Coordinates of C-alpha atoms and ligand atoms in Angstrom, one line a residue:
X1 CA -29.8 -8.6 -16.7
X2 CA -32.8 -7.2 -14.7
X3 CA -32.6 -10.7 -13.0
X4 CA -29.6 -9.7 -11.1
X5 CA -30.0 -9.4 -7.5
X6 CA -29.8 -5.8 -6.2
X7 CA -29.0 -4.4 -2.7
X8 CA -29.0 -0.8 -1.6
X9 CA -26.8 0.8 1.0
X10 CA -25.9 4.3 2.1
X11 CA -22.3 3.6 1.8
X12 CA -20.3 0.7 0.1
X13 CA -16.9 0.1 1.5
X14 CA -14.7 -2.2 -0.8
X15 CA -12.0 -3.7 1.1
X16 CA -12.0 -5.0 4.9
X17 CA -8.3 -4.2 5.8
X18 CA -7.6 -1.7 8.5
X19 CA -8.5 1.3 6.2
X20 CA -12.0 -0.1 5.2
X21 CA -12.8 -1.3 8.7
X22 CA -11.9 1.9 10.3
X23 CA -14.0 4.0 7.9
X24 CA -17.0 1.5 8.3
X25 CA -16.9 1.7 12.0
X26 CA -17.3 5.5 12.1
X27 CA -20.2 5.0 9.5
X28 CA -21.9 2.2 11.4
X29 CA -21.7 4.0 14.7
X30 CA -23.5 7.0 13.1
X31 CA -26.2 4.7 12.1
X32 CA -25.4 4.8 8.4
X33 CA -26.5 1.6 6.4
X34 CA -22.9 0.3 5.5
X35 CA -21.9 -2.6 3.4
X36 CA -18.3 -3.9 3.5
X37 CA -17.2 -6.3 0.7
X38 CA -14.0 -8.2 0.7
X39 CA -12.5 -10.9 -1.4
X40 CA -11.2 -12.8 1.6
X41 CA -12.5 -13.1 5.1
X42 CA -12.0 -9.7 6.7
X43 CA -9.3 -10.8 9.2
X44 CA -7.4 -12.3 6.4
X45 CA -6.6 -8.8 4.7
X46 CA -3.0 -7.9 4.4
X47 CA -3.2 -5.6 7.5
X48 CA -3.0 -8.7 9.5
X49 CA 0.4 -9.3 8.4
X50 CA 1.9 -5.9 9.6
X51 CA 4.5 -6.6 12.1
X52 CA 6.6 -3.6 13.3
X53 CA 3.9 -1.1 14.6
X54 CA 2.3 2.3 14.3
X55 CA 3.8 5.7 14.7
X56 CA 2.6 8.4 17.1
X57 CA 4.6 10.9 19.0
X58 CA 3.5 9.8 22.5
X59 CA 7.1 10.5 24.0
X60 CA 6.9 7.4 26.2
X61 CA 10.5 6.3 25.5
X62 CA 12.3 9.3 24.0
X63 CA 11.2 13.1 24.0
X64 CA 8.8 13.5 21.1
X65 CA 6.2 15.8 19.5
X66 CA 4.1 15.7 16.4
X67 CA 6.2 18.5 14.7
X68 CA 9.3 16.2 14.7
X69 CA 7.1 13.4 13.5
X70 CA 5.9 15.7 10.6
X71 CA 9.4 16.7 9.8
X72 CA 10.7 13.3 9.5
X73 CA 7.8 12.2 7.3
X74 CA 8.2 15.2 5.0
X75 CA 12.0 14.3 4.8
X76 CA 11.3 10.7 4.5
X77 CA 9.0 11.4 1.5
X78 CA 12.0 13.2 -0.1
X79 CA 9.8 16.3 -0.1
X80 CA 7.3 14.9 -2.5
X81 CA 4.7 14.3 0.4
X82 CA 1.7 17.0 0.6
X83 CA 2.4 18.7 3.8
X84 CA -1.2 19.6 4.7
X85 CA -2.1 15.9 4.7
X86 CA 1.3 15.1 6.6
X87 CA 0.4 17.6 9.3
X88 CA -3.1 16.3 9.6
X89 CA -1.9 12.7 10.1
X90 CA 0.9 13.4 12.5
X91 CA -1.3 15.6 14.6
X92 CA -4.1 13.1 14.8
X93 CA -1.6 10.2 15.7
X94 CA -1.4 10.1 19.3
X95 CA -5.3 10.7 19.8
X96 CA -6.0 7.5 17.5
X97 CA -3.5 5.3 19.0
X98 CA -4.9 6.0 22.5
X99 CA -8.4 5.3 20.8
X100 CA -7.2 2.0 19.3
X101 CA -5.8 1.1 22.9
X102 CA -9.3 1.6 24.4
X103 CA -10.8 -0.3 21.6
X104 CA -8.8 -3.4 22.6
X105 CA -5.3 -3.6 21.1
X106 CA -3.0 -5.3 23.5
X107 CA -0.1 -3.0 23.0
X108 CA 3.5 -4.0 24.3
X109 CA 4.0 -2.2 27.7
X110 CA 6.8 -0.3 29.5
X111 CA 7.5 -1.5 33.1
X112 CA 5.4 1.5 34.2
X113 CA 2.5 0.4 32.3
X114 CA 2.6 3.0 29.4
X115 CA 2.6 1.9 25.8
X116 CA 6.1 0.6 24.7
X117 CA 7.7 2.4 21.7
X118 CA 10.5 1.2 19.4
X119 CA 12.8 3.1 17.2
X120 CA 12.2 2.9 13.6
X121 CA 13.9 4.0 10.5
X122 CA 14.0 7.7 9.6
X123 CA 12.8 8.8 13.1
X124 CA 14.6 11.8 14.9
X125 CA 14.2 14.1 17.7
X126 CA 14.4 17.8 17.4
X127 CA 14.2 18.0 13.5
X128 CA 16.9 15.7 12.4
X129 CA 18.7 15.2 15.7
X130 CA 19.1 12.0 17.9
X131 CA 17.2 8.8 17.0
X132 CA 13.6 8.9 18.4
X133 CA 11.4 5.9 19.4
X134 CA 8.0 6.4 18.0
X135 CA 6.6 3.2 16.9
X136 CA 3.9 1.7 19.2
X137 CA 3.9 -2.2 18.9
X138 CA 1.9 -5.0 20.0
X139 CA 5.2 -7.3 20.0
X140 CA 5.7 -8.1 16.3
X141 CA 2.0 -8.7 15.4
X142 CA 0.6 -5.2 15.6
X143 CA -1.4 -5.5 12.3
X144 CA -2.9 -8.7 13.6
X145 CA -4.1 -7.1 16.8
X146 CA -5.3 -3.9 14.9
X147 CA -7.3 -5.8 12.4
X148 CA -9.0 -8.2 14.8
X149 CA -9.9 -5.3 17.1
X150 CA -11.5 -3.4 14.3
X151 CA -13.3 -6.3 13.1
X152 CA -14.9 -7.0 16.4
X153 CA -15.8 -3.5 16.9
X154 CA -17.6 -3.5 13.6
X155 CA -19.5 -6.7 14.4
X156 CA -20.6 -4.9 17.5
X157 CA -21.8 -1.8 15.6
X158 CA -23.5 -4.1 13.2
X159 CA -21.7 -3.3 9.9
X160 CA -23.0 -5.5 7.1
X161 CA -20.2 -7.7 5.8
X162 CA -20.2 -9.5 2.2
X163 CA -17.3 -11.9 2.9
X164 CA -15.5 -13.5 0.1
X165 CA -17.3 -11.4 -2.5
X166 CA -15.1 -10.1 -5.5
X167 CA -15.7 -6.5 -6.8
X168 CA -15.4 -6.6 -10.5
X169 CA -15.9 -3.0 -11.4
X170 CA -17.4 0.3 -10.3
X171 CA -20.8 1.4 -11.7
X172 CA -21.0 4.8 -13.1
X173 CA -23.3 7.1 -15.0
X174 CA -22.4 9.4 -18.0
X175 CA -21.9 12.3 -15.7
X176 CA -19.1 10.4 -14.0
X177 CA -21.0 9.6 -10.7
X178 CA -20.0 6.3 -9.1
X179 CA -23.1 4.5 -8.1
X180 CA -21.8 1.4 -6.5
X181 CA -20.2 -1.9 -7.8
X182 CA -20.8 -5.3 -9.5
X183 CA -19.7 -8.0 -7.2
X184 CA -19.3 -11.7 -7.5
X185 CA -19.9 -14.1 -4.8
X186 CA -16.8 -16.3 -5.0
X187 CA -18.4 -19.5 -3.7
X188 CA -21.5 -19.6 -5.8
X189 CA -20.5 -17.5 -8.8
X190 CA -23.7 -15.4 -8.4
X191 CA -23.4 -11.7 -9.3
X192 CA -24.8 -9.0 -7.0
X193 CA -25.3 -5.3 -7.8
X194 CA -24.7 -3.2 -4.8
X195 CA -26.1 0.4 -5.3
X196 CA -24.7 3.0 -3.0
X197 CA -25.0 6.8 -2.4
X198 CA -21.2 6.7 -1.6
X199 CA -18.4 4.3 -2.6
X200 CA -15.3 4.0 -0.7
X201 CA -12.4 2.1 -2.1
X202 CA -9.9 0.5 0.5
X203 CA -8.6 -2.4 -1.6
X204 CA -4.9 -2.2 -0.5
X205 CA -1.8 -2.3 -2.5
X206 CA -0.3 -4.1 -5.6
X207 CA 2.6 -5.7 -4.3
X208 CA 2.0 -8.8 -6.6
X209 CA 3.3 -6.7 -9.5
X210 CA 6.7 -8.1 -8.5
X211 CA 8.1 -11.5 -8.4
X212 CA 9.8 -11.3 -4.9
X213 CA 7.5 -9.3 -2.6
X214 CA 6.2 -9.2 1.0
X215 CA 2.5 -9.0 0.2
X216 CA -0.3 -11.4 0.2
X217 CA -1.4 -13.3 -3.0
X218 CA -4.5 -11.1 -2.9
X219 CA -2.8 -7.8 -3.1
X220 CA -3.4 -7.3 -6.9
X221 CA -4.4 -3.5 -6.9
X222 CA -7.9 -4.1 -8.0
X223 CA -9.3 -0.8 -6.8
X224 CA -6.6 1.0 -8.5
X225 CA -7.2 -0.6 -11.8
X226 CA -11.2 -0.1 -11.3
X227 CA -10.4 3.7 -10.9
X228 CA -8.3 3.7 -14.0
X229 CA -11.1 2.2 -16.1
X230 CA -13.5 4.8 -14.6
X231 CA -11.4 7.5 -16.3
X232 CA -9.7 8.6 -13.1
X233 CA -6.0 9.0 -13.2
X234 CA -3.5 7.3 -10.7
X235 CA -1.0 9.5 -8.9
X236 CA 2.8 8.8 -8.4
X237 CA 2.9 5.1 -9.6
X238 CA 6.5 5.5 -10.2
X239 CA 7.2 5.2 -6.5
X240 CA 7.1 1.6 -5.2
X241 CA 8.9 0.8 -2.0
X242 CA 11.5 -2.0 -1.9
X243 CA 11.8 -3.1 1.6
X244 CA 15.6 -3.6 2.5
X245 CA 15.1 -6.8 4.5
X246 CA 13.2 -9.6 2.8
X247 CA 14.3 -13.2 3.3
X248 CA 16.8 -13.5 0.4
X249 CA 15.3 -15.3 -2.6
X250 CA 11.9 -15.7 -0.9
X251 CA 10.9 -12.2 -0.1
X252 CA 8.9 -12.6 3.3
X253 CA 9.4 -9.6 5.4
X254 CA 11.7 -9.3 8.3
X255 CA 10.3 -6.3 10.0
X256 CA 12.4 -3.0 10.5
X257 CA 11.6 -3.6 14.2
X258 CA 14.5 -6.1 14.2
X259 CA 16.9 -3.2 13.4
X260 CA 14.8 -1.1 15.8
X261 CA 15.6 -3.4 18.6
X262 CA 19.3 -3.4 17.7
X263 CA 19.9 -5.8 14.9
X264 CA 22.3 -4.7 12.2
X265 CA 23.4 -5.4 8.7
X266 CA 26.9 -7.1 7.5
X267 CA 28.2 -7.6 4.0
X268 CA 30.5 -10.6 2.9
X269 CA 33.6 -9.1 4.6
X270 CA 31.7 -9.0 7.9
X271 CA 31.7 -5.1 7.7
X272 CA 28.7 -2.9 9.0
X273 CA 28.5 -1.2 5.8
X274 CA 25.5 1.1 6.6
X275 CA 27.9 3.3 8.4
X276 CA 29.4 4.4 5.1
X277 CA 26.0 5.2 3.4
X278 CA 24.3 6.7 6.5
X279 CA 27.1 8.1 8.8
X280 CA 24.5 9.1 11.5
X281 CA 21.5 6.8 11.3
X282 CA 23.3 3.7 10.1
X283 CA 20.9 0.7 9.9
X284 CA 18.0 2.9 10.8
X285 CA 18.3 5.3 7.6
X286 CA 15.2 5.5 5.5
X287 CA 14.1 2.3 3.5
X288 CA 15.2 3.5 0.1
X289 CA 18.6 4.3 1.4
X290 CA 19.1 1.0 3.1
X291 CA 17.8 -0.9 -0.1
X292 CA 20.1 0.9 -2.5
X293 CA 23.0 0.3 -0.1
X294 CA 22.4 -3.6 0.0
X295 CA 21.8 -3.7 -3.8
X296 CA 25.1 -1.8 -4.3
X297 CA 27.2 -4.0 -1.8
X298 CA 25.9 -7.1 -3.8
X299 CA 26.5 -5.5 -7.3
X300 CA 30.2 -4.6 -6.3
X301 CA 30.8 -8.2 -5.2
X302 CA 30.6 -7.7 -1.4
X303 CA 27.6 -10.0 -0.9
X304 CA 27.3 -13.1 1.4
X305 CA 26.8 -16.7 0.6
X306 CA 28.1 -18.9 -2.3
X307 CA 26.5 -16.8 -4.9
X308 CA 27.3 -13.4 -2.9
X309 CA 23.8 -12.4 -3.7
X310 CA 22.6 -11.2 -0.3
X311 CA 23.7 -9.6 2.9
X312 CA 23.1 -10.7 6.7
X313 CA 21.0 -9.3 9.3
X314 CA 22.5 -10.2 12.7
X315 CA 20.4 -10.3 15.9
X316 CA 22.1 -13.1 17.9
X317 CA 23.6 -10.4 20.2
X318 CA 20.1 -9.2 21.2
X319 CA 19.8 -12.4 23.5
X320 CA 16.9 -14.7 24.1
X321 CA 14.9 -12.5 26.4
X322 CA 14.7 -9.6 23.9
X323 CA 13.8 -11.8 20.9
X324 CA 11.2 -13.7 22.9
X325 CA 9.6 -10.6 24.2
X326 CA 9.7 -8.3 21.3
X327 CA 10.3 -10.4 18.1
X328 CA 8.6 -13.8 18.6
X329 CA 6.9 -13.9 15.4
X330 CA 10.2 -13.2 13.4
X331 CA 11.9 -16.0 15.1
X332 CA 9.0 -18.3 14.3
X333 CA 8.9 -17.3 10.7
X334 CA 12.7 -17.6 10.3
X335 CA 12.5 -21.1 11.8
X336 CA 9.7 -22.1 9.5
X337 CA 11.1 -21.0 6.2
X338 CA 14.9 -21.0 6.8
X339 CA 15.0 -23.9 9.3
X340 CA 17.6 -21.9 11.3
X341 CA 17.1 -20.1 14.7
X342 CA 18.0 -16.3 14.4
X343 CA 19.2 -16.6 18.1
X344 CA 22.2 -18.5 16.6
X345 CA 22.4 -17.7 13.0
X346 CA 22.1 -14.4 10.9
X347 CA 19.3 -14.0 8.5
X348 CA 20.0 -13.8 4.8
X349 CA 18.2 -10.7 3.5
X350 CA 17.7 -8.8 0.1
X351 CA 15.4 -5.9 -0.9
X352 CA 11.9 -7.0 -1.7
X353 CA 8.9 -5.3 -3.2
X354 CA 6.7 -4.1 -0.3
X355 CA 4.4 -1.0 -0.5
X356 CA 2.5 1.0 -3.2
X357 CA 3.3 4.8 -2.5
X358 CA 1.2 5.8 -5.5
X359 CA -2.5 5.4 -6.0
X360 CA -5.8 6.9 -6.2
X361 CA -5.5 10.8 -5.8
X362 CA -7.3 12.1 -2.9
X363 CA -7.5 15.0 -0.4
X364 CA -7.2 14.7 3.3
X365 CA -11.0 14.0 3.7
X366 CA -10.4 10.7 1.5
X367 CA -12.4 12.4 -1.4
X368 CA -11.1 11.3 -4.8
X369 CA -9.9 14.5 -6.6
X370 CA -9.2 15.0 -10.3
X371 CA -7.8 17.8 -12.3
X372 CA -10.0 20.4 -13.6
X373 CA -8.4 23.2 -15.7
X374 CA -5.9 24.8 -13.5
X375 CA -7.4 23.4 -10.3
X376 CA -9.0 20.2 -9.1
X377 CA -12.5 18.9 -8.4
X378 CA -13.9 16.1 -6.2
X379 CA -16.0 13.4 -7.4
X380 CA -19.1 13.5 -5.4
X381 CA -19.6 10.4 -3.2
X382 CA -16.3 8.6 -4.3
X383 CA -13.6 8.1 -1.7
X384 CA -10.4 6.1 -1.4
X385 CA -8.2 5.4 1.6
X386 CA -5.3 3.3 2.8
X387 CA -2.5 1.8 0.6
X388 CA -4.7 2.1 -2.7
X389 CA -5.0 5.8 -2.2
X390 CA -2.4 8.6 -2.5
X391 CA -3.2 11.5 -0.3
X392 CA -0.1 11.9 -0.3
X393 CA 1.6 11.4 3.1
X394 CA 4.2 9.1 1.7
X395 CA 5.4 11.0 -1.2
X396 CA 8.4 9.3 -2.7
X397 CA 9.3 7.0 0.2
X398 CA 7.1 5.7 3.1
X399 CA 8.6 5.6 6.6
X400 CA 8.0 2.3 8.6
X401 CA 5.1 2.5 11.0
X402 CA 3.3 5.4 9.1
X403 CA 1.1 3.0 7.0
X404 CA -0.9 1.6 9.9
X405 CA -1.2 5.2 11.0
X406 CA -2.3 6.4 7.5
X407 CA -5.2 3.8 7.5
X408 CA -6.6 4.7 10.8
X409 CA -6.3 8.4 10.4
X410 CA -7.8 8.7 6.9
X411 CA -10.2 5.8 7.6
X412 CA -11.7 7.9 10.3
X413 CA -11.5 11.1 8.2
X414 CA -13.3 9.5 5.3
X415 CA -16.0 7.9 7.5
X416 CA -16.8 11.3 9.1
X417 CA -16.9 13.2 5.7
X418 CA -19.2 10.5 4.3
X419 CA -21.5 11.0 7.2
X420 CA -21.8 14.6 6.3
X421 CA -22.2 13.8 2.6
X422 CA -25.1 11.5 3.3
X423 CA -27.0 14.2 5.0
X424 CA -27.1 16.0 1.7
X425 CA -27.4 12.9 -0.7
X426 CA -30.7 11.5 0.6
X427 CA -31.7 9.4 -2.5
X428 CA -29.9 6.8 -4.9
X429 CA -29.2 8.1 -8.2
X430 CA -30.6 6.0 -11.0
X431 CA -28.5 3.2 -12.4
X432 CA -28.4 3.3 -16.2
X433 CA -28.3 -0.2 -17.7
X434 CA -25.1 0.6 -19.9
X435 CA -23.0 1.0 -16.7
X436 CA -23.9 -2.6 -15.7
X437 CA -23.3 -3.9 -19.2
X438 CA -19.7 -2.5 -19.2
X439 CA -19.0 -4.2 -15.8
X440 CA -20.6 -7.5 -17.0
X441 CA -18.6 -7.6 -20.2
X442 CA -15.4 -7.9 -18.1
X443 CA -16.6 -11.1 -16.6
X444 CA -18.1 -12.5 -19.6
X445 CA -14.9 -12.3 -21.5
X446 CA -13.5 -15.1 -19.3
X447 CA -16.4 -17.5 -20.2
X448 CA -14.8 -18.1 -23.7
X449 CA -13.6 -21.6 -24.4
X450 CA -11.4 -23.1 -27.0
X451 CA -7.7 -23.2 -27.8
X452 CA -5.2 -20.8 -26.8
X453 CA -2.4 -19.8 -24.2
X454 CA -3.5 -20.4 -20.6
X455 CA -3.6 -17.5 -18.0
X456 CA -1.4 -19.3 -15.6
X457 CA 2.0 -18.5 -16.8
X458 CA 1.4 -15.0 -17.4
X459 CA 1.2 -13.7 -13.9
X460 CA 4.7 -14.9 -13.4
X461 CA 5.9 -13.4 -16.7
X462 CA 4.6 -10.0 -15.6
X463 CA 6.2 -10.3 -12.2
X464 CA 9.6 -11.3 -13.5
X465 CA 9.4 -8.5 -16.1
X466 CA 8.5 -5.8 -13.4
X467 CA 11.3 -7.1 -11.0
X468 CA 13.9 -7.0 -13.8
X469 CA 12.9 -3.8 -15.4
X470 CA 11.3 -1.6 -12.7
X471 CA 13.3 -2.5 -9.7
X472 CA 15.5 -0.6 -7.1
X473 CA 17.6 1.1 -10.0
X474 CA 16.1 2.1 -13.2
X475 CA 17.2 3.6 -16.5
X476 CA 15.5 4.6 -19.7
X477 CA 16.6 1.7 -21.8
X478 CA 15.7 -0.8 -19.2
X479 CA 12.3 0.8 -18.5
X480 CA 11.4 0.9 -22.3
X481 CA 12.3 -2.8 -22.8
X482 CA 10.1 -3.6 -19.8
X483 CA 7.2 -1.6 -21.1
X484 CA 7.3 -3.3 -24.5
X485 CA 7.3 -6.7 -22.6
X486 CA 4.5 -5.8 -20.4
X487 CA 2.4 -4.6 -23.4
X488 CA 3.2 -7.8 -25.2
X489 CA 1.9 -9.7 -22.1
X490 CA -1.3 -7.6 -22.2
X491 CA -1.8 -8.7 -25.7
X492 CA -1.3 -12.4 -24.9
X493 CA -3.8 -12.0 -22.0
X494 CA -6.3 -10.6 -24.3
X495 CA -6.4 -13.9 -26.1
X496 CA -5.6 -16.2 -23.3
X497 CA -8.1 -18.7 -21.9
X498 CA -8.8 -20.4 -18.6
X499 CA -7.0 -23.8 -18.2
X500 CA -10.0 -25.8 -17.3
X501 CA -12.2 -26.0 -20.5
X502 CA -15.1 -27.9 -19.2
X503 CA -15.7 -26.3 -15.9
X504 CA -14.7 -22.8 -15.2
X505 CA -14.0 -22.3 -11.5
X506 CA -14.7 -18.9 -9.9
X507 CA -11.2 -18.8 -8.6
X508 CA -9.7 -19.1 -12.0
X509 CA -11.9 -16.4 -13.3
X510 CA -10.9 -14.2 -10.5
X511 CA -7.1 -14.8 -11.0
X512 CA -7.6 -13.7 -14.7
X513 CA -9.5 -10.6 -13.6
X514 CA -6.7 -9.8 -11.1
X515 CA -4.1 -10.3 -13.7
X516 CA -5.8 -7.8 -16.1
X517 CA -5.7 -5.5 -13.2
X518 CA -2.0 -6.1 -12.5
X519 CA -1.0 -5.6 -16.2
X520 CA -2.6 -2.1 -16.4
X521 CA -0.8 -1.2 -13.2
X522 CA 2.5 -2.5 -14.5
X523 CA 2.0 -0.3 -17.5
X524 CA 1.1 2.7 -15.4
X525 CA 4.2 2.1 -13.2
X526 CA 6.5 1.8 -16.2
X527 CA 5.2 4.8 -18.1
X528 CA 5.2 6.9 -14.8
X529 CA 8.9 5.8 -14.1
X530 CA 9.9 6.8 -17.7
X531 CA 8.3 10.1 -17.3
X532 CA 10.1 11.1 -14.2
X533 CA 13.7 12.1 -15.3
X534 CA 15.1 12.5 -11.8
X535 CA 16.0 10.4 -8.7
X536 CA 13.8 10.8 -5.8
X537 CA 13.0 8.5 -2.9
X538 CA 12.3 4.9 -4.1
X539 CA 12.7 6.0 -7.7
X540 CA 16.3 5.7 -8.5
X541 CA 17.2 6.6 -12.2
X542 CA 20.9 5.7 -12.9
X543 CA 20.6 8.0 -16.0
X544 CA 19.4 10.8 -14.0
X545 CA 21.0 10.4 -10.5
X546 CA 20.3 13.7 -8.9
X547 CA 16.9 14.9 -7.5
X548 CA 15.8 17.9 -9.5
X549 CA 13.5 20.2 -7.4
X550 CA 13.4 22.9 -10.1
X551 CA 11.4 20.5 -12.5
X552 CA 10.2 17.8 -10.4
X553 CA 8.6 19.1 -7.2
X554 CA 5.2 17.6 -8.7
X555 CA 3.1 14.6 -8.7
X556 CA 2.6 12.6 -11.7
X557 CA -0.9 11.5 -12.9
X558 CA -1.3 8.4 -15.2
X559 CA -4.4 8.1 -17.5
X560 CA -5.4 4.9 -19.0
X561 CA -6.7 6.6 -22.1
X562 CA -3.7 7.1 -24.3
X563 CA -1.4 5.9 -21.4
X564 CA -0.7 9.7 -20.9
X565 CA 0.9 11.6 -18.1
X566 CA 0.0 14.9 -16.6
X567 CA 1.3 16.5 -13.4
X568 CA 0.4 18.5 -10.5
X569 CA 2.2 20.5 -8.0
X570 CA 3.1 19.2 -4.5
X571 CA 1.1 21.0 -1.9
X572 CA 4.0 22.5 0.2
X573 CA 1.8 24.5 2.5
X574 CA 0.8 22.7 5.7
X575 CA -2.5 23.5 7.7
X576 CA -1.2 25.6 10.7
X577 CA 2.7 25.5 10.7
X578 CA 5.5 26.7 8.3
X579 CA 6.4 24.8 5.2
X580 CA 9.3 22.5 5.6
X581 CA 11.5 23.6 2.7
X582 CA 13.1 20.9 0.4
X583 CA 16.7 20.3 1.6
X584 CA 19.5 17.8 1.0
X585 CA 18.3 14.5 2.5
X586 CA 21.2 12.8 4.6
X587 CA 20.7 10.2 7.3
Ligands
FAD1 C1 4.4 -8.1 5.6 C2 3.9 -6.7 5.8 C3 4.4 -5.9 7.0 C4 4.0 -4.6 7.2 N1 4.3 -4.1 8.4 C5 3.8 -2.8 8.6 C6 4.1 -2.1 10.0 O1 4.6 -2.7 10.8 N2 3.8 -0.9 10.1 C7 3.1 -0.2 9.2 O2 2.8 1.0 9.2 N3 2.7 -0.7 7.9 C8 3.1 -2.1 7.6 N4 2.9 -2.6 6.5 C9 2.0 -1.9 5.4 C10 0.5 -1.9 6.0 O3 0.3 -3.1 6.7 C11 -0.4 -1.8 4.8 O4 0.0 -0.7 4.0 C12 -1.9 -1.6 5.3 O5 -2.3 -2.6 6.4 C13 -2.8 -1.6 4.3 O6 -4.2 -1.5 4.8 P1 -5.5 -1.4 3.7 O7 -6.6 -1.5 4.5 O8 -5.3 -0.2 2.9 O9 -5.5 -2.7 2.7 P2 -5.4 -4.3 3.0 O10 -5.1 -4.6 4.5 O11 -4.5 -4.9 2.1 O12 -6.9 -4.7 2.7 C14 -7.4 -4.8 1.4 C15 -8.8 -5.2 1.4 O13 -9.4 -5.1 0.2 C16 -10.0 -6.1 -0.3 N5 -10.1 -6.3 -1.7 C17 -9.1 -6.0 -2.6 N6 -9.4 -6.3 -3.9 C18 -10.8 -6.6 -3.8 C19 -11.8 -6.8 -4.7 N7 -11.7 -6.8 -6.1 N8 -13.0 -7.2 -4.2 C20 -13.3 -7.2 -3.0 N9 -12.4 -7.0 -2.0 C21 -11.2 -6.6 -2.5 C22 -9.2 -7.4 0.4 O14 -10.0 -8.5 0.6 C23 -8.8 -6.7 1.8 O15 -10.0 -7.0 2.7 C24 3.2 -4.0 6.3 C25 2.9 -4.6 5.0 C26 3.3 -5.9 4.8 C27 3.0 -6.5 3.6

């Protein structure tokens, strides 16, 4: 074991999506010695796929200010979001978008040269009034522009990249300090120990939990599972966002930007049904609302197509010019996957798993926080940001365009906090051998040979179970059955082998490790969903259809040990303004 190669850094960033790269940029510019580890080449991180845009109250198209953005985000979260973090994010937004523009993002423009903004779901003027247009976009390829810009800025700032290295587990000592991570170079299979004074987790979401999803194959929630194994709980895992408009049966995302530009949904009778579900906002209601509406239309026999199993998204009326200018990527994608031109044919859509609202509990500096007695404590040197974190700005339902904002706001905040932390923490803490052994054991289990079930089919089994038992609508009986099925999959996985007996490829080992991560997160999601006996945001219980603020204005915390739940109150107090009190949520 002493033969393992070791490297030392001030800061280790696990994940090279927008969140990790924004934090790394602050660190590298402050002359910290920073390493970024990513299991894919940085610009292939899922951030690259973001289409619609990033929210900031620039007021370029409609009147706007950050107070309205804050109100919409709190309401969108179904009042589960922490209002101090939401205020912090919405106030920082305009400054950070302008900073991104200066860093090189080619935002779409208005005729007068200012940044173009499109209307998105859940956006309003004047605290719930007329529709606002708050989403800044680079056509329908905003994430692509953002990720490439941040990557290039990092190259210039001399951030050290470990591309195509897989983080297996965190290294920690008996006192609970995180000392870095054990990583595997995917191409060669060589192991590397990265010791760091501070570790930042930015590993993205876990959309691969579900069969039909908009996420990349790599979005397996590795960072969330690492944190669980380190004894840290995960927050609000019952809240998983189903995006209303995935390509039916396939899951690829059709951006909310399509409805923002004027596209609308119709059912099998040709009716614009959203007018019934959201009398004011119609097709631009919050995502949870639109997903439930589509689900209900189909369940009640008003779907489209031979099987009546989807609805249609119409955009033919927008005309060629708008589509070519604002939605070129969508048109190309529909042509590729459906072989029709959305200029002439509506797009068949159905809700699809999209975004992990829950995650690693943090405060607004990105520090990981855990309960201690009646209060909380931070884990020195450990940070989490982006989709893997739960700060919580999205609460029970994220608004479109707020995630790209979240990753740059809290990427910067965490970077700045780590710079201060490093001024105090001048040396590396010693790495005890046991911590390495624990991480190595995880890998060595997948060296076993012999007879047994292969890992391959189990990912599919997990995804189908989660889709069927933990989807848009939930109930105790269905969740319980799902939980016992996922536990059975976990047992089978513990005895499974890799298919290729003679030569174990690293990619096969990595898929097995990813599946172990997903299975633990599936159980976390089901247990948390069973625990919450109310309906709020994306979590809809048919057996508890009402929101219950008296008992449930609190976040869940799931612990791996004993698969148990604890709870902590929502932070209703913002930093400088008045609390936005929970109220009925209508669109
Ligand atoms: C199709 C799609 C469209 C979207 N559109 C929008 C939009 O228009 N607006 C918006 O606000 N949001 C949008 N979102 C959401 C938003 O893009 C994401 O939430 C956000 O980009 C996540 O960024 P991240 O940096 O946290 O994670 P990611 O970009 O997912 O990056 C995760 C990183 O972690 C690395 N990693 C993970 N596990 C390991 C491991 N074990 N070892 C080493 N490295 C690891 C990966 O290699 C990757 O570099 C969209 C999401 C999808 C899927």
